[in-house]
Coordinates of C-alpha atoms and ligand atoms in Angstrom, one line a residue:
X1 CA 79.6 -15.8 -22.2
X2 CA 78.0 -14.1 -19.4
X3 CA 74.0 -13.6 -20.6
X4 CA 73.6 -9.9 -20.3
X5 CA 76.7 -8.9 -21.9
X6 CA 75.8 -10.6 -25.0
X7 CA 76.1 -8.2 -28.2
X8 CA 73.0 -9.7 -29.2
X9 CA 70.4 -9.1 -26.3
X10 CA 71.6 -5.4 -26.1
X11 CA 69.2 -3.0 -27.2
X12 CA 69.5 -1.4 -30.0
X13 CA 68.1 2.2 -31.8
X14 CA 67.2 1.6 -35.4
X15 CA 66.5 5.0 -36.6
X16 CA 63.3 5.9 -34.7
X17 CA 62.8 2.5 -33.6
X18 CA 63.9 1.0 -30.0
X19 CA 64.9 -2.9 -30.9
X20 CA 64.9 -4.7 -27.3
X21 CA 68.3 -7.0 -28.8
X22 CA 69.7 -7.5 -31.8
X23 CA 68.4 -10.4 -32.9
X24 CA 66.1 -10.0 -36.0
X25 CA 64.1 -13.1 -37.4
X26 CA 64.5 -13.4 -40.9
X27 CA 62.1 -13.9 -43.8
X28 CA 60.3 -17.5 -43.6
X29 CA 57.7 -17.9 -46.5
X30 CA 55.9 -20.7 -44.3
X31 CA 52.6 -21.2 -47.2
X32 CA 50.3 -20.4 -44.9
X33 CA 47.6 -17.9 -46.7
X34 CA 45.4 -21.1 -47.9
X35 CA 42.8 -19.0 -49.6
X36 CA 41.7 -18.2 -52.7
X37 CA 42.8 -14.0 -51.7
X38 CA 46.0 -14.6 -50.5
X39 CA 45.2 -13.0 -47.2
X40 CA 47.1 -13.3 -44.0
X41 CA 44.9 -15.2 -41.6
X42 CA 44.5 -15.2 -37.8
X43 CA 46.9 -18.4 -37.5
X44 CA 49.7 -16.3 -38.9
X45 CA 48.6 -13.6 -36.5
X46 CA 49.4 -16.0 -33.9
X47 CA 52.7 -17.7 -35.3
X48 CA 54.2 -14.0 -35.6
X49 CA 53.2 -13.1 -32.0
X50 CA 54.7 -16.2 -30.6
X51 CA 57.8 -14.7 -32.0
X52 CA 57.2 -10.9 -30.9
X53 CA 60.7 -11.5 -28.4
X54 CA 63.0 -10.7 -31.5
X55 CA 64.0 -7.3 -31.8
X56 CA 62.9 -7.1 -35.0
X57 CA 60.4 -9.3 -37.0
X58 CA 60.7 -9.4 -41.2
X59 CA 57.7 -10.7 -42.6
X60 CA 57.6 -13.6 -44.6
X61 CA 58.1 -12.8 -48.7
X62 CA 54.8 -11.1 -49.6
X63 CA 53.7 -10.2 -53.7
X64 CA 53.4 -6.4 -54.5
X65 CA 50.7 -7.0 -57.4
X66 CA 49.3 -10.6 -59.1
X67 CA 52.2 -10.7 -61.5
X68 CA 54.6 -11.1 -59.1
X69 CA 53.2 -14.5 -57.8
X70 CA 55.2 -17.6 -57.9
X71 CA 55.0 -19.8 -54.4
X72 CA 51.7 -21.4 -53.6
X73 CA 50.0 -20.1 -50.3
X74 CA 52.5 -16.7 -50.1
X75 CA 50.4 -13.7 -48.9
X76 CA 49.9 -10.3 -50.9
X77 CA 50.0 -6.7 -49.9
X78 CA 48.4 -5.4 -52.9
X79 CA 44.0 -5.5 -52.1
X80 CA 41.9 -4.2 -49.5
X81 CA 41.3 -7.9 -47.8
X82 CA 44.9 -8.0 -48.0
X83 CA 45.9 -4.8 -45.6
X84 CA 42.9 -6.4 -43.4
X85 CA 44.4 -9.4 -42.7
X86 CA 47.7 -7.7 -42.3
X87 CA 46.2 -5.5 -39.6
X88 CA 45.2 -9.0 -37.6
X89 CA 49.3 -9.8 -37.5
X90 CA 50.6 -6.0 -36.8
X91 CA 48.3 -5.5 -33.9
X92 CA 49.3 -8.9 -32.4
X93 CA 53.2 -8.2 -32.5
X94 CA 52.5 -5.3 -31.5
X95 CA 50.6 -6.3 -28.4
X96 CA 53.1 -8.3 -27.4
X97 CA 56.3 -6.1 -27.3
X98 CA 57.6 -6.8 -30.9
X99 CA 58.3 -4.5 -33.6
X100 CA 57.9 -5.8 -37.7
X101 CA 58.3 -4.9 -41.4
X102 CA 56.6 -6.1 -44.1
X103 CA 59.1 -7.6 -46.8
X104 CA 58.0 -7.1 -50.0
X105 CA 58.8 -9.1 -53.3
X106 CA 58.0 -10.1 -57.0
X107 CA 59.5 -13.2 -58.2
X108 CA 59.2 -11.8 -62.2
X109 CA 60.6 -14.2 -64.5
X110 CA 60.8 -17.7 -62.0
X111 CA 56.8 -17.8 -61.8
X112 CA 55.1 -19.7 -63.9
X113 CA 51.9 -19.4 -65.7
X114 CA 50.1 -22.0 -63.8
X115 CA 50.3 -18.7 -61.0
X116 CA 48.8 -16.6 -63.6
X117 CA 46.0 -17.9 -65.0
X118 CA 47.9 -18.9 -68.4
X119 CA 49.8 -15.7 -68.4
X120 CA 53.7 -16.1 -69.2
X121 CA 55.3 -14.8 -66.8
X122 CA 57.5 -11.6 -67.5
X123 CA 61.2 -10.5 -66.8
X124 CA 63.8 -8.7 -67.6
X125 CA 64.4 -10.3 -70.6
X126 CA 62.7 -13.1 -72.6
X127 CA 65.4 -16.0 -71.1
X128 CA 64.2 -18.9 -68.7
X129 CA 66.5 -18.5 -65.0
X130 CA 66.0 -22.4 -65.3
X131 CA 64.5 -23.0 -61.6
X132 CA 61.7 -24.1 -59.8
X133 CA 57.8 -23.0 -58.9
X134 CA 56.4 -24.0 -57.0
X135 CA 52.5 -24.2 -58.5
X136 CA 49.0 -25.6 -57.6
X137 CA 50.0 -28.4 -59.1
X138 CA 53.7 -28.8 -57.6
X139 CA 57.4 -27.8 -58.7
X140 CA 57.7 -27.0 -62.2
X141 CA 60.2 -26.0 -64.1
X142 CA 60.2 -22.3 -65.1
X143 CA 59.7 -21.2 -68.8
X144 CA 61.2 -18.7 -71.1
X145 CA 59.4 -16.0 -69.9
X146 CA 57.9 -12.7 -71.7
X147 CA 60.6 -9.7 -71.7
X148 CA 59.0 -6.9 -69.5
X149 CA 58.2 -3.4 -71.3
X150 CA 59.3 -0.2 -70.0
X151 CA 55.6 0.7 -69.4
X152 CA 55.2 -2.8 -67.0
X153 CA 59.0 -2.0 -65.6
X154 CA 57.5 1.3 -64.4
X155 CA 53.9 0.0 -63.6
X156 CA 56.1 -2.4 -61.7
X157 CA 57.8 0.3 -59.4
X158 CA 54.4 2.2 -59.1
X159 CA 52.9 -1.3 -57.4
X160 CA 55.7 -1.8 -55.0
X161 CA 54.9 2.1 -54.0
X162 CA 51.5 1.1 -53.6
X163 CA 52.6 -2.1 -51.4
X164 CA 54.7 0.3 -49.0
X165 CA 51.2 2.7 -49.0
X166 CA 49.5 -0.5 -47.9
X167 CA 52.3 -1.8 -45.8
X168 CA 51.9 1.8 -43.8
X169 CA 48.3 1.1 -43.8
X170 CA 48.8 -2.2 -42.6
X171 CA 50.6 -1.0 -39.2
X172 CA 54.0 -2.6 -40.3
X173 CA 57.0 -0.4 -38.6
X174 CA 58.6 -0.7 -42.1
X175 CA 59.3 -1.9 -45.0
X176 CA 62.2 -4.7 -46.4
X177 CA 62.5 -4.9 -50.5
X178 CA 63.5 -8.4 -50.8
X179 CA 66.1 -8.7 -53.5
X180 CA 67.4 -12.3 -52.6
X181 CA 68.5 -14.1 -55.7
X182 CA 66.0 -15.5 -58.0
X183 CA 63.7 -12.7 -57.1
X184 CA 62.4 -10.0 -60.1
X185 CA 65.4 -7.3 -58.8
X186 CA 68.6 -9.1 -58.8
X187 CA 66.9 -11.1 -62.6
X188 CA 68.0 -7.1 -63.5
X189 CA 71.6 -7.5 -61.9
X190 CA 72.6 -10.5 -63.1
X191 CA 74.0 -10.6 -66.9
X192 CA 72.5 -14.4 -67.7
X193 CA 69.1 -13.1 -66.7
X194 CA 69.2 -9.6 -68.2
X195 CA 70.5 -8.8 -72.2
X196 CA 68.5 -5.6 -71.9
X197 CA 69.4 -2.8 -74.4
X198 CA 68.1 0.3 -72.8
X199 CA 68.4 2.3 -69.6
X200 CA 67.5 -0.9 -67.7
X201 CA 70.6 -3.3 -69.0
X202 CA 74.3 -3.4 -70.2
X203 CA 75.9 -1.5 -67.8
X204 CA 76.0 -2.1 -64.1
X205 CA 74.3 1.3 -63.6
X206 CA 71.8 0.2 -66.0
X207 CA 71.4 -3.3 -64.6
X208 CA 70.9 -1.7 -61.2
X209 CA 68.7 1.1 -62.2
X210 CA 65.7 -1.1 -61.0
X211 CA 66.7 -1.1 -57.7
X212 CA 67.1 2.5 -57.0
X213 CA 63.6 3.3 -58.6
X214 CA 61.7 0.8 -56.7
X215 CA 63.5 2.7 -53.2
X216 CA 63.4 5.9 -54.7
X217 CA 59.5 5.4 -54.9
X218 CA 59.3 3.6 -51.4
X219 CA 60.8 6.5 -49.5
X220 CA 58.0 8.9 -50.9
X221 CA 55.7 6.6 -48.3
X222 CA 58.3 5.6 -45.6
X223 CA 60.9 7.8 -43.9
X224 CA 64.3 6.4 -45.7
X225 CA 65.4 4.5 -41.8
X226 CA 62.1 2.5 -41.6
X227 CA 62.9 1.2 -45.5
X228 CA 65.6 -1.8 -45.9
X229 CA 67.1 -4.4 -49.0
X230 CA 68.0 -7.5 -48.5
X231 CA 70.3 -9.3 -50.9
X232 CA 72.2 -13.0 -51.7
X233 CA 74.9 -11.4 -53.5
X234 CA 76.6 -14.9 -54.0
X235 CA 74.7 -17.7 -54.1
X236 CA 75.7 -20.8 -55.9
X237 CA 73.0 -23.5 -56.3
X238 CA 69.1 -23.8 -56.8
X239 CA 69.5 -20.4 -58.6
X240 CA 69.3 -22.2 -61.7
X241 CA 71.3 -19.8 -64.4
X242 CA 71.5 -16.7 -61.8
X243 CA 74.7 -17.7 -60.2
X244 CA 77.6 -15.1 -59.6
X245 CA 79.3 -13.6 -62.7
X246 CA 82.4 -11.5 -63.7
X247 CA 80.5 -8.5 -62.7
X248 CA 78.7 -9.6 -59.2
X249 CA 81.7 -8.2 -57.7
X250 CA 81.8 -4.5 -58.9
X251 CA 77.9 -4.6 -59.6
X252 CA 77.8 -4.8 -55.3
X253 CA 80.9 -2.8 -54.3
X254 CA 78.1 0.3 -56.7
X255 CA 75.5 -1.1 -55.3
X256 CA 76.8 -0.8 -51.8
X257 CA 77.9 2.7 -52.6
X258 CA 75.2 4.2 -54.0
X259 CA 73.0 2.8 -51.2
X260 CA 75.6 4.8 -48.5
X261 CA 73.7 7.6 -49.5
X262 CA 70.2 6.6 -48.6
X263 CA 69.9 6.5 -44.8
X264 CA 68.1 3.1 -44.8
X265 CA 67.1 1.2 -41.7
X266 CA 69.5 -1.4 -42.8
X267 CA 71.6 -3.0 -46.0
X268 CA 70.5 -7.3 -45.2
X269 CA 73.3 -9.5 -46.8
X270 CA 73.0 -13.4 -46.5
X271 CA 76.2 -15.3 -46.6
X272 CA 77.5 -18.0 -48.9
X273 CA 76.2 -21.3 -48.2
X274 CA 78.8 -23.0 -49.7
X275 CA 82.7 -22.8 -50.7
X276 CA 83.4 -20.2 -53.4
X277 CA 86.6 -21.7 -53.9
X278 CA 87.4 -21.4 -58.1
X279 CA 83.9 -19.1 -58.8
X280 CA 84.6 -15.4 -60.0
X281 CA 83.4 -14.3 -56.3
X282 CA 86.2 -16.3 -54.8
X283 CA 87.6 -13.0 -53.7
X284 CA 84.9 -12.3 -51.0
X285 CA 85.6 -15.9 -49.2
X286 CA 87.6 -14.7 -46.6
X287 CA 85.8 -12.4 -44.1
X288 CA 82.6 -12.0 -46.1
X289 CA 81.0 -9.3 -44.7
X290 CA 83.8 -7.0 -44.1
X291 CA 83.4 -6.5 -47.8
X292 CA 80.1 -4.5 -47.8
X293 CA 81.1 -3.2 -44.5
X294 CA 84.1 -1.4 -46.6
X295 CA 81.9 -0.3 -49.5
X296 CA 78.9 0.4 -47.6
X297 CA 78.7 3.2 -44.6
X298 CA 75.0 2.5 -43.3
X299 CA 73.6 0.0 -40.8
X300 CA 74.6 -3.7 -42.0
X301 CA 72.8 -7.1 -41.1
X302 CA 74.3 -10.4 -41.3
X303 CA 72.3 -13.3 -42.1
X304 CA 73.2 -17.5 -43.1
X305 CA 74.0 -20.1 -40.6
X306 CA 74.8 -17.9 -37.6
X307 CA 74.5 -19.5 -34.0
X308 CA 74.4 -17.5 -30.4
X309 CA 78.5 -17.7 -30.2
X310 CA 79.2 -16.1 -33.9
X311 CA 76.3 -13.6 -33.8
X312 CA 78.1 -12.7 -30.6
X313 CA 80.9 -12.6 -32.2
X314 CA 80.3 -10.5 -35.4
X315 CA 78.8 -8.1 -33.6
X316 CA 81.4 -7.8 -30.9
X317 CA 83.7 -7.3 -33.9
X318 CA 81.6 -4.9 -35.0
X319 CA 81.5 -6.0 -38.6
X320 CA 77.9 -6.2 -38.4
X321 CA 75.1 -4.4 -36.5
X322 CA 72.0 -6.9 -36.4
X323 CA 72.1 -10.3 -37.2
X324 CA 68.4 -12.4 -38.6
X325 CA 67.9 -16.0 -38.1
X326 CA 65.7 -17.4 -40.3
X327 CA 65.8 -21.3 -39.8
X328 CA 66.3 -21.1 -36.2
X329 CA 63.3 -19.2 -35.4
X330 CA 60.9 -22.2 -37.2
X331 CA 61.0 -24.3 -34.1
X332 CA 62.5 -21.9 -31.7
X333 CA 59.3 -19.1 -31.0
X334 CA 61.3 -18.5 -27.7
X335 CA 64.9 -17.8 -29.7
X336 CA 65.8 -15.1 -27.6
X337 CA 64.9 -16.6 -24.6
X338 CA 67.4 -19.7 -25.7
X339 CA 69.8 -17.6 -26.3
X340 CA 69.7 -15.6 -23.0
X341 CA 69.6 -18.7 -21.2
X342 CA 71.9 -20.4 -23.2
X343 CA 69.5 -23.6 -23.5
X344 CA 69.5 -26.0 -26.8
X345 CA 67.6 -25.5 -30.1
X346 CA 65.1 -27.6 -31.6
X347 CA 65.4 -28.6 -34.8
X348 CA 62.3 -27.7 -37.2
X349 CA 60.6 -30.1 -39.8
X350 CA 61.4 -29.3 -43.5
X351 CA 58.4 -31.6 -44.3
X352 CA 56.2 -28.8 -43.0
X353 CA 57.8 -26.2 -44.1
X354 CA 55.2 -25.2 -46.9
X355 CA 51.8 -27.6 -45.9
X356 CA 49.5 -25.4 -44.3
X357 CA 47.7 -25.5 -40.9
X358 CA 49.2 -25.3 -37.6
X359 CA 51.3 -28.3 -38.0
X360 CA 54.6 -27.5 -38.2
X361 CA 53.6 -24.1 -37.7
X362 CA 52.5 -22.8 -34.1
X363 CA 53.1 -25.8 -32.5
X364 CA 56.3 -25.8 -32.0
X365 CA 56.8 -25.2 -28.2
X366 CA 59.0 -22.8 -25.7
X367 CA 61.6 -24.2 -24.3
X368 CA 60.9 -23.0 -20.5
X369 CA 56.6 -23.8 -20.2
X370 CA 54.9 -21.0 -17.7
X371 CA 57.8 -18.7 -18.8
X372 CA 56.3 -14.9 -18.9
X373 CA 57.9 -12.5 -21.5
X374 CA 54.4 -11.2 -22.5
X375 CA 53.6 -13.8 -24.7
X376 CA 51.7 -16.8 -24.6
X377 CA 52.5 -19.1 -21.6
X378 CA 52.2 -22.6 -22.6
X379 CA 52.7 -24.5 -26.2
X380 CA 49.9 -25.3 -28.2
X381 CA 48.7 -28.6 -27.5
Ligands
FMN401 C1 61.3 -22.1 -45.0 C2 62.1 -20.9 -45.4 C3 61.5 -19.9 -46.1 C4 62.2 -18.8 -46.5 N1 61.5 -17.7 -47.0 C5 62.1 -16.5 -47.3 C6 61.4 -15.4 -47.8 O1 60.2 -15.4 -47.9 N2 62.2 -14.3 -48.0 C7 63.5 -14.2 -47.8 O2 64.1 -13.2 -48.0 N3 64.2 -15.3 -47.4 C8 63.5 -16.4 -47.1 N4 64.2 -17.5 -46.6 C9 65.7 -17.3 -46.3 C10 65.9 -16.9 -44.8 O3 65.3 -15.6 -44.6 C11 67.3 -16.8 -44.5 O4 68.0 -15.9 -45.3 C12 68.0 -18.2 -44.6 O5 67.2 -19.2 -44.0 C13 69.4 -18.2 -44.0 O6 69.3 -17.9 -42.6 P1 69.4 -19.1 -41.5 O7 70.7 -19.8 -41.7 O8 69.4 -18.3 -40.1 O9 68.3 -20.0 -41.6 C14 63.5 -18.7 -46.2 C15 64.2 -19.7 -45.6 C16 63.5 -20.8 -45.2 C17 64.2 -21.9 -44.4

């Protein structure tokens, strides 16, 4: 494929926002805030500005209040030192050509209390998803958890309102809630994880009640096109009881609906990762995507396993209008520059994924050295 007609290095207006391509990097909780605060440090300043090329950059997962911990080393949004330290990684995507929103999340009933000082944590309802934390002290299994009140549920909403206050604050060019699975909104979509019996469960309007709220409240801060969701709507394993039930199908064709009529910047669905062959979502195997492009009329991003040649493709098709990398962009700051040259990806190291320090972090180098996008030059030594 000739380089400049590649779907993905086209520009591309998201609402008031000029992306410079289509290529978005995806949430990477990388366990890098390794302080007591949970503030974003000057290394992650630098990390996100080596990746400032991407049209769009989604923060890593970051906690709306303390009870929503549940990862060792994952930033906040919800104090003063907080917005501070965000400040250091805005300005420094900013000043060098990128554009980024802050994605906020709350991991409700998979913490554990070792993230909350002996506190159980809380959920929808009092039943254990049966995953993993990962604590202090390593991966633990989660625990039956405490069943939220409608009080917290609405103390809840009020905090990720206050997280898009201090997102704005912060510089971010908007917001992204994250609602992958095993997060606190889709515990409230999926039936194993909710047995609610007021306005918050049984039905699927009910069940999804949680997620129009939380934007409802968000776009009283943020213009409705700087203010996205991202969801797993399918995924089978390491989602310990929250896998795909009789209802996932209707419960997203709604969801996808009702979001139609809220202008957001864009609806962010990640792909199966594996064959869905004999599950009760084996109807949305085939052409995945055109799905929520059927149900849902706003801006759609594609995300799971994509390389340069289907990226192109899906959005050639037009079945999607950005597409996020999330893997790719660990050892690949220069992504867009790979994929405009068309040169090979390296291949990141899992084993320093979570382990703090530049290692594994911003050391990973570009693939042409001395090559000047506005960014830093040479790879860290
Ligand atoms: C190390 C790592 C950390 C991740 N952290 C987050 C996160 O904080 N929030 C989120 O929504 N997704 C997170 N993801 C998922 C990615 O955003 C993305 O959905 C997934 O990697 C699939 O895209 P890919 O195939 O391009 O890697 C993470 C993935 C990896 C590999």
């Amino acid at each position: 494929m000739e380089n400049t007609t590649q779907p993905l290095l086209e520009e591309y207006q998201l609402g008031a926002l000029k992306l410079k391509n289509r290529v978005v990097m995806a949430s990477l909780t990388r366990g890098r805030a390794t302080n007591t605060g949970l503030v974003p440090t000057p290394l992650m300043a630098e990390y996100y500005a080596q990746r400032a090329s991407a049209g769009l950059i989604l923060s890593e997962g970051t906690w709306v209040n303390p009870q929503s911990i549940g990862f060792i080393n994952v930033p906040g949004i919800y104090t003063r030192e907080q917005v501070e330290g965000w400040k250091l990684v805005t300005r420094a995507v900013h000043d060098h050509g990128g554009l980024i929103f802050s994605q906020l999340g709350h991991i409700g009933a998979a913490s554990h209390h070792d993230h909350l000082n002996g506190e159980l944590p809380a959920g929808p309802s009092a039943i254990n998803p049966q995953t993993k934390s990962f604590t202090p002290n390593g991966f633990k299994d989660t625990l039956k958890p405490r069943e939220m009140s409608l009080a917290e549920i609405r103390q809840t909403v009020q905090d990720y309102k206050q997280a898009a206050e201090n997102a704005l604050e912060a510089g971010f060019d908007g917001v992204e809630v994250h609602a992958q699975v095993g997060m606190l909104i889709p515990q409230f979509l999926s039936l194993a994880t909710n047995q609610r019996t007021d306005e918050y469960g049984g039905s699927i309007e009910n069940r999804a009640r949680i997620v129009f709220d939380i934007l409802d409240a968000i776009i009283e801060v943020w213009d409705s096109t700087r203010v996205a969701i991202k969801f797993t709507p399918v995924a089978l394993s390491h989602v310990g009881v929250m896998t795909p039930d009789a209802q996932t199908i209707p419960m997203f064709q709604y969801l996808c609906n009702k979001l139609s009529d809220y202008n957001l910047a864009y609806l962010h669905i990640v792909a199966p990762s594996e064959d869905l062959t004999g599950t009760t979502v084996e109807a949305l195997q085939e052409n995945y995507f055109d799905h929520f492009r059927n149900h849902y009329s706003g801006r759609l991003m594609a995300n799971l396993g994509f390389t340069r040649e289907t990226a192109n493709a899906i959005l050639s098709e037009g079945t999607a209008d950005l597409v996020s990398f999330g893997a790719p962009f660990i050892a690949n700051p220069d992504l867009v520059e790979r994929f405009r040259s068309d040169l090979p990806l390296s291949a990141g190291n899992p084993d320093l994924y979570y382990t703090g320090g530049e290692n594994g972090y911003t050391d990973y180098p570009r693939a042409i050295l001395g090559e000047a996008h506005g960014r830093q030059e040479v790879p860290a030594e």
